[in-house]
Coordinates of C-alpha atoms (C1' of nucleotides) in Angstrom, one line a residue:
Chain A
X141 CA -34.0 -30.2 88.5
X142 CA -36.7 -27.5 89.1
X143 CA -40.1 -28.7 88.0
X144 CA -40.3 -25.8 85.6
X145 CA -43.2 -23.8 87.1
X146 CA -43.4 -21.4 84.2
X147 CA -40.5 -21.6 81.8
X148 CA -42.6 -20.3 79.0
X149 CA -40.9 -17.0 78.6
X150 CA -41.4 -15.4 75.2
X151 CA -40.0 -12.6 73.1
X152 CA -41.4 -10.5 70.2
X153 CA -40.5 -13.1 67.6
X154 CA -42.0 -16.1 69.3
X155 CA -45.3 -14.1 69.9
X156 CA -45.4 -13.0 66.3
X157 CA -44.7 -16.5 64.9
X158 CA -47.4 -18.1 67.1
X159 CA -49.9 -15.4 66.1
X160 CA -49.1 -15.9 62.4
X161 CA -49.7 -19.6 62.7
X162 CA -53.0 -19.0 64.6
X163 CA -54.1 -16.5 61.8
X164 CA -53.7 -19.3 59.3
X165 CA -55.8 -21.6 61.5
X166 CA -58.7 -19.5 62.5
X167 CA -58.7 -16.4 60.3
X168 CA -58.5 -12.7 61.0
X169 CA -62.0 -12.4 62.5
X170 CA -61.2 -14.9 65.2
X171 CA -57.6 -13.8 65.9
X172 CA -58.0 -12.3 69.3
X173 CA -55.3 -11.3 71.8
X174 CA -56.9 -13.8 74.2
X175 CA -56.6 -16.6 71.7
X176 CA -53.0 -15.7 70.9
X177 CA -52.2 -15.6 74.6
X178 CA -53.9 -19.0 75.2
X179 CA -51.8 -20.5 72.4
X180 CA -48.7 -19.3 74.3
X181 CA -49.9 -20.5 77.7
X182 CA -49.9 -17.0 79.0
X183 CA -52.3 -14.4 80.3
X184 CA -53.6 -11.9 77.7
X185 CA -52.0 -9.0 79.5
X186 CA -48.5 -10.6 78.9
X187 CA -48.8 -9.8 75.2
X188 CA -48.6 -6.1 76.0
X189 CA -45.1 -6.5 77.2
X190 CA -44.1 -7.4 73.7
X191 CA -46.5 -5.3 71.6
X192 CA -48.1 -2.0 72.6
X193 CA -51.4 -2.9 71.0
X194 CA -53.2 -5.4 68.8
X195 CA -52.8 -3.0 65.9
X196 CA -49.0 -3.1 66.3
X197 CA -49.0 -6.9 66.4
X198 CA -51.1 -7.1 63.2
X199 CA -48.7 -4.7 61.5
X200 CA -45.9 -7.0 62.4
X201 CA -47.8 -10.0 60.9
X202 CA -48.4 -8.0 57.7
X203 CA -44.7 -7.2 57.5
X204 CA -43.8 -10.8 57.8
X205 CA -46.2 -11.7 55.1
X206 CA -44.9 -9.1 52.7
X207 CA -41.3 -9.9 53.6
X208 CA -41.5 -13.1 51.6
X209 CA -42.2 -11.4 48.4
X210 CA -39.5 -12.4 45.8
X211 CA -37.6 -9.4 44.5
X212 CA -35.3 -8.6 41.6
X213 CA -37.4 -10.0 38.8
X214 CA -37.6 -7.9 35.6
X215 CA -40.9 -9.5 34.7
X216 CA -43.9 -7.4 35.9
X217 CA -46.4 -10.3 35.7
X218 CA -44.1 -12.6 37.6
X219 CA -43.5 -10.0 40.3
X220 CA -47.3 -9.3 40.6
X221 CA -47.9 -13.1 40.9
X222 CA -45.2 -13.3 43.6
X223 CA -47.0 -10.6 45.6
X224 CA -50.4 -12.3 45.2
X225 CA -49.0 -15.7 46.2
X226 CA -47.4 -14.2 49.3
X227 CA -50.8 -12.8 50.3
X228 CA -52.4 -16.2 49.6
X229 CA -49.8 -18.0 51.7
X230 CA -51.8 -17.2 54.9
X231 CA -55.5 -17.2 55.5
X232 CA -56.9 -13.6 55.2
X233 CA -53.4 -12.5 54.3
X234 CA -54.6 -10.0 51.6
X235 CA -57.2 -8.4 53.9
X236 CA -54.6 -8.1 56.7
X237 CA -52.0 -6.4 54.5
X238 CA -54.7 -4.2 52.8
X239 CA -56.0 -3.0 56.2
X240 CA -52.5 -2.4 57.5
X241 CA -50.9 -1.0 54.4
X242 CA -52.0 2.7 54.7
X243 CA -50.5 2.9 58.2
X244 CA -46.9 2.0 57.2
X245 CA -46.0 3.6 54.0
X246 CA -42.4 3.0 54.9
X247 CA -42.2 -0.7 54.4
X248 CA -43.8 -1.0 51.1
X249 CA -41.8 -4.0 49.9
X250 CA -44.3 -4.8 47.2
X251 CA -44.5 -1.4 45.6
X252 CA -40.8 -1.0 45.1
X253 CA -40.5 -4.5 43.7
X254 CA -43.1 -3.6 41.1
X255 CA -41.6 -0.2 40.3
X256 CA -38.2 -1.9 39.7
X257 CA -39.7 -4.4 37.3
X258 CA -41.6 -1.7 35.5
X259 CA -38.4 0.3 35.1
X260 CA -36.5 -2.7 33.8
X261 CA -39.3 -3.2 31.3
X262 CA -39.0 0.4 30.2
X263 CA -42.6 1.3 31.2
X264 CA -43.7 4.9 31.3
X265 CA -44.6 6.4 34.7
X266 CA -43.3 3.4 36.7
X267 CA -44.1 4.9 40.0
X268 CA -47.7 5.5 39.2
X269 CA -48.1 2.2 37.5
X270 CA -46.5 0.4 40.5
X271 CA -49.0 2.0 42.8
X272 CA -51.9 1.2 40.5
X273 CA -50.8 -2.5 40.1
X274 CA -50.4 -2.8 43.9
X275 CA -53.9 -1.4 44.5
X276 CA -55.3 -3.9 41.9
X277 CA -53.5 -6.8 43.4
X278 CA -54.6 -6.0 46.9
X279 CA -58.3 -5.5 45.9
X280 CA -58.2 -8.6 43.7
X281 CA -56.5 -10.9 46.2
X282 CA -58.8 -9.7 49.0
X283 CA -61.9 -10.5 47.0
X284 CA -60.6 -13.9 45.8
X285 CA -59.5 -14.9 49.2
X286 CA -62.9 -14.0 50.7
X287 CA -64.7 -15.9 48.1
X288 CA -62.6 -18.9 48.5
X289 CA -63.3 -18.9 52.2
X290 CA -67.0 -18.2 51.7
X291 CA -67.8 -21.0 49.4
X292 CA -65.6 -23.5 51.4
X293 CA -68.3 -23.1 54.0
X294 CA -71.2 -23.1 51.6
X295 CA -72.1 -19.5 52.4
X296 CA -72.4 -18.5 48.8
X297 CA -75.6 -18.9 46.8
X298 CA -75.0 -21.8 44.4
X299 CA -75.6 -20.1 41.0
X300 CA -75.1 -23.3 39.1
X301 CA -71.5 -22.4 38.4
X302 CA -69.1 -25.2 38.4
X303 CA -66.2 -23.3 39.9
X304 CA -66.7 -20.0 41.5
X305 CA -63.1 -18.9 41.2
X306 CA -62.9 -20.0 37.5
X307 CA -61.8 -17.1 35.4
X308 CA -60.3 -15.2 38.2
X309 CA -56.8 -16.1 37.1
X310 CA -57.7 -14.7 33.7
X311 CA -58.9 -11.5 35.2
X312 CA -55.7 -11.2 37.2
X313 CA -53.4 -11.7 34.2
X314 CA -55.5 -9.3 32.0
X315 CA -55.3 -6.7 34.8
X316 CA -51.6 -6.9 35.3
X317 CA -50.6 -6.8 31.6
X318 CA -53.0 -3.9 30.9
X319 CA -51.6 -1.9 33.8
X320 CA -48.0 -2.7 33.0
X321 CA -48.3 -0.9 29.7
X322 CA -46.7 -1.7 26.4
X323 CA -45.1 -5.1 26.3
X324 CA -41.3 -5.4 26.4
X325 CA -41.3 -7.4 23.2
X326 CA -39.6 -5.2 20.6
X327 CA -42.3 -3.2 18.8
X328 CA -41.8 -3.9 15.2
X329 CA -44.6 -2.3 13.1
X330 CA -45.5 -4.3 10.0
X331 CA -44.5 -1.5 7.7
X332 CA -40.9 -1.5 9.0
X333 CA -40.3 -5.1 8.1
X334 CA -39.1 -6.3 4.7
Chain B
X274 CA -103.4 12.2 74.4
X275 CA -101.3 9.3 75.6
X276 CA -98.0 10.4 77.0
X277 CA -96.2 8.2 74.4
X278 CA -94.4 5.8 76.7
X279 CA -92.5 4.1 73.9
X280 CA -93.7 5.2 70.5
X281 CA -90.3 4.6 69.0
X282 CA -91.3 1.6 66.8
X283 CA -89.0 1.0 63.9
X284 CA -88.9 -1.0 60.7
X285 CA -86.1 -2.3 58.6
X286 CA -85.7 0.9 56.7
X287 CA -85.4 3.2 59.7
X288 CA -82.9 0.9 61.3
X289 CA -80.7 0.9 58.2
X290 CA -80.9 4.6 57.7
X291 CA -79.9 5.3 61.3
X292 CA -77.1 2.8 61.0
X293 CA -75.8 4.4 57.8
X294 CA -75.7 7.8 59.4
X295 CA -73.9 6.4 62.4
X296 CA -71.4 4.7 60.1
X297 CA -70.6 8.1 58.6
X298 CA -70.1 9.6 62.1
X299 CA -68.0 7.0 63.9
X300 CA -66.6 4.7 61.2
X301 CA -66.9 0.9 60.7
X302 CA -64.7 -0.1 63.6
X303 CA -67.0 1.7 66.1
X304 CA -70.3 0.7 64.4
X305 CA -71.6 -1.7 67.0
X306 CA -75.1 -3.1 67.3
X307 CA -75.2 -1.6 70.8
X308 CA -74.4 1.9 69.4
X309 CA -76.9 1.6 66.7
X310 CA -79.5 0.5 69.2
X311 CA -78.7 3.4 71.5
X312 CA -79.2 5.8 68.5
X313 CA -82.7 4.4 68.1
X314 CA -83.5 4.6 71.8
X315 CA -83.9 0.8 71.8
X316 CA -82.3 -2.2 73.4
X317 CA -79.7 -4.0 71.4
X318 CA -81.8 -7.1 71.2
X319 CA -84.5 -5.2 69.4
X320 CA -82.3 -5.0 66.3
X321 CA -82.6 -8.7 65.8
X322 CA -86.2 -8.4 65.1
X323 CA -85.3 -6.5 61.9
X324 CA -82.0 -8.2 61.0
X325 CA -80.9 -11.7 61.6
X326 CA -77.3 -10.7 62.3
X327 CA -74.9 -7.8 62.2
X328 CA -73.5 -9.2 58.9
X329 CA -77.0 -8.9 57.4
X330 CA -77.3 -5.3 58.5
X331 CA -73.9 -4.5 57.1
X332 CA -74.8 -6.1 53.8
X333 CA -77.9 -3.9 53.6
X334 CA -75.7 -0.8 54.2
X335 CA -73.4 -1.9 51.4
X336 CA -76.3 -2.3 49.1
X337 CA -77.6 1.2 49.9
X338 CA -74.1 2.6 49.2
X339 CA -73.8 0.9 45.9
X340 CA -77.4 1.6 44.9
X341 CA -76.4 5.3 44.3
X342 CA -74.0 4.4 41.6
X343 CA -75.0 6.3 38.4
X344 CA -75.7 4.0 35.5
X345 CA -76.0 4.2 31.8
X346 CA -72.9 6.1 31.0
X347 CA -70.9 5.0 28.0
X348 CA -67.7 6.5 29.4
X349 CA -65.7 3.9 31.4
X350 CA -63.7 6.5 33.2
X351 CA -66.8 8.4 34.2
X352 CA -68.5 5.2 35.4
X353 CA -65.5 4.2 37.4
X354 CA -65.4 7.7 39.0
X355 CA -69.0 7.3 39.8
X356 CA -68.4 4.1 41.7
X357 CA -65.4 5.5 43.5
X358 CA -67.4 8.6 44.6
X359 CA -70.3 6.5 45.8
X360 CA -67.8 4.6 48.0
X361 CA -66.3 7.9 49.2
X362 CA -69.8 9.2 50.1
X363 CA -69.7 7.4 53.5
X364 CA -66.9 7.0 56.0
X365 CA -65.3 3.6 55.4
X366 CA -67.7 3.0 52.5
X367 CA -65.0 1.3 50.4
X368 CA -63.9 -1.1 53.1
X369 CA -67.5 -2.0 53.9
X370 CA -68.4 -2.7 50.3
X371 CA -65.2 -4.6 49.7
X372 CA -65.6 -6.8 52.8
X373 CA -69.3 -7.5 51.9
X374 CA -68.9 -7.9 48.1
X375 CA -67.9 -11.6 48.0
X376 CA -71.0 -12.6 49.8
X377 CA -73.6 -11.1 47.5
X378 CA -72.6 -11.7 43.9
X379 CA -76.1 -11.1 43.0
X380 CA -76.3 -7.4 43.5
X381 CA -73.2 -6.4 41.7
X382 CA -74.5 -3.0 40.6
X383 CA -71.1 -1.7 40.0
X384 CA -69.7 -4.5 37.8
X385 CA -72.6 -4.5 35.3
X386 CA -72.4 -0.7 35.0
X387 CA -68.7 -1.1 34.0
X388 CA -69.4 -4.0 31.7
X389 CA -72.1 -1.9 29.9
X390 CA -69.8 1.1 29.5
X391 CA -67.0 -1.2 28.2
X392 CA -69.3 -2.8 25.6
X393 CA -70.5 0.6 24.5
X394 CA -66.9 1.6 24.0
X395 CA -66.2 -1.6 22.0
X396 CA -63.6 -3.0 24.4
X397 CA -62.4 -6.6 24.1
X398 CA -63.4 -9.0 26.9
X399 CA -65.8 -6.6 28.6
X400 CA -66.7 -9.0 31.3
X401 CA -63.1 -9.7 32.4
X402 CA -62.2 -6.0 32.1
X403 CA -65.3 -5.0 34.2
X404 CA -64.2 -7.4 36.9
X405 CA -60.6 -6.2 36.8
X406 CA -61.7 -2.5 37.0
X407 CA -64.0 -3.2 39.9
X408 CA -61.2 -5.0 41.8
X409 CA -58.9 -2.0 41.1
X410 CA -61.5 0.6 42.2
X411 CA -62.2 -1.3 45.4
X412 CA -58.6 -1.7 46.4
X413 CA -57.7 1.8 45.4
X414 CA -60.7 3.4 47.2
X415 CA -60.1 1.4 50.3
X416 CA -56.5 2.4 50.6
X417 CA -57.2 6.1 49.8
X418 CA -60.0 6.3 52.3
X419 CA -57.9 4.6 55.0
X420 CA -55.1 7.0 54.3
X421 CA -57.4 10.0 54.5
X422 CA -58.7 8.9 57.8
X423 CA -55.2 8.0 59.1
X424 CA -53.6 11.3 58.5
X425 CA -56.6 13.3 59.6
X426 CA -55.7 12.0 63.0
X427 CA -51.9 12.4 62.6
X428 CA -51.4 8.7 62.7
X429 CA -49.2 8.7 59.7
X430 CA -45.4 9.4 59.8
X431 CA -44.8 12.8 58.3
X432 CA -42.5 12.0 55.5
X433 CA -42.1 15.6 54.6
X434 CA -44.7 15.3 51.9
X435 CA -46.9 18.2 51.4
X436 CA -50.1 16.3 50.6
X437 CA -50.2 12.5 51.2
X438 CA -53.1 12.0 48.8
X439 CA -51.4 14.0 46.0
X440 CA -51.0 11.9 42.9
X441 CA -53.6 9.4 43.9
X442 CA -56.1 10.9 41.4
X443 CA -53.4 10.5 38.8
X444 CA -52.9 6.8 39.7
X445 CA -56.7 6.3 39.6
X446 CA -57.0 7.7 36.1
X447 CA -54.0 5.9 34.8
X448 CA -55.3 2.6 36.2
X449 CA -58.8 3.0 34.7
X450 CA -57.7 4.0 31.2
X451 CA -55.1 1.2 31.1
X452 CA -57.6 -1.4 32.2
X453 CA -60.3 -0.1 29.8
X454 CA -58.1 -1.0 26.9
X455 CA -57.6 0.8 23.6
X456 CA -59.1 4.2 23.5
X457 CA -62.2 4.8 21.4
X458 CA -60.5 7.6 19.6
X459 CA -59.5 6.5 16.1
X460 CA -56.0 5.1 16.1
X461 CA -54.0 7.1 13.5
X462 CA -50.4 5.9 13.4
X463 CA -47.9 8.6 12.4
X464 CA -46.8 6.8 9.2
X465 CA -50.4 6.8 8.0
X466 CA -50.6 10.5 8.0
X467 CA -49.4 12.8 5.2
Chain C
dA77 C1' -95.6 -6.7 65.3
dC78 C1' -92.1 -4.9 67.9
dC79 C1' -89.6 -4.5 72.1
dT80 C1' -87.6 -5.3 77.1
dG81 C1' -84.6 -7.6 80.5
dA82 C1' -81.5 -10.6 81.6
dA83 C1' -78.1 -13.6 80.6
dC84 C1' -74.0 -16.0 78.0
dA85 C1' -69.7 -16.1 76.1
dC86 C1' -66.8 -13.3 74.6
dC87 C1' -63.5 -8.7 73.5
dG88 C1' -58.9 -5.0 74.0
dT89 C1' -56.4 -2.8 77.5
dT90 C1' -54.4 -1.1 82.0
dC91 C1' -51.9 -1.6 86.1
dA92 C1' -50.3 -2.9 90.5
dA93 C1' -47.9 -6.7 92.0
dG94 C1' -45.1 -10.8 91.7
dT95 C1' -40.4 -13.4 90.3
Chain D
dA112 C1' -37.1 -8.9 81.8
dC113 C1' -41.3 -11.0 81.6
dC114 C1' -45.5 -12.5 83.6
dT115 C1' -50.0 -12.9 86.8
dG116 C1' -54.5 -11.4 88.6
dA117 C1' -57.9 -8.5 88.7
dA118 C1' -60.5 -5.1 87.0
dC119 C1' -62.8 -1.8 83.4
dA120 C1' -65.5 -0.8 79.6
dC121 C1' -67.0 -2.9 76.1
dC122 C1' -68.8 -6.7 72.3
dG123 C1' -72.7 -10.0 69.3
dT124 C1' -76.4 -12.9 70.1
dT125 C1' -80.3 -15.6 72.3
dC126 C1' -84.7 -16.0 74.4
dA127 C1' -88.4 -15.8 77.5
dA128 C1' -91.6 -12.4 78.5
dG129 C1' -94.1 -8.3 77.9
dT130 C1' -97.5 -4.9 75.1

DNA sequence: ACCTGAACACCGTTCAAGT
DNA sequence: ACCTGAACACCGTTCAAGT
């Protein structure tokens, strides 16, 4: 029957989940430790019981975003789209993962998924291709996501284009198929038929 | 013969040049308006006479970095390397240009240089390929530059690798040549010889 | 034309102290 | 084990006022 003076005790998981939801609401630039704390009805200093620094919290968020990447596909294009869509699932997801990626070369979920698909497809140099595709996806998704956000606030000069993101899907598909190398379809040169 | 009480009057150019030098010294994260002002022996508010916001100043720095991209080459790989090296010329140059790129689709120096080289090479869909290559270069250069900075401060887990950036040049070349499409060298299939 | 001074509304982080 | 309260050293930006 206690009036619950402060029953709001949290753990690492609840802090991360609240921060991830806030990221999606306000974006990376406005995701401050003080805002996260306010969302949890807690003082900012309380967060430092669960995470050593903001950097560590952001790395955890990046891990959660990349954790939802579907694995096991033998199709490189489908795998790459899965990575892109996981980045798109949260506001500024691509930028967050990109800026966090270099620090944690351990948990590169995405890269191994790509390398596996490339190997299943019989591509040459699957490791290098996997790295190249990941760099492309991160750069592409970051730019697209920025642009989406920018022209949703009318910050972009209206160049008379109907849709600013038109053609970006085409660029993505072209990039992935080019980087994946020869297609998996059986190469049957014309002179070998008949 | 006045004792020069405050002869330190600046213009847009001197502010930008000082800020660019400071970027190279301290990196993007520590490039504050107050630091830039201190470097010019001026109050922070003085900067707002020359630039409307920090964002506008950063855009100017990104423009100066991309302005030094060599143009007119018909070699796609050489053009791409020129872009990468321009980004590498300043600390956090890639990240700055990447985070600024979406806002100023007018001054895309880099993209048109690539499209020109692709056209000279006779590549198919030179516009889309130019965009894809630019996305790849920006993602790649950002990751490499981050990683260089991270392990110069020992922030990276030592995975027993001799050189962390080893192989990244290989990944870059593979990415560019794949994205550039068929080589300009005459395709001579084996069965056509002899 | 260019800058100062002071203020406003914020930051990330530390640390003793509370429960 | 988890949090408060207070402090420290910072931020970007505005605006009246000075020269």
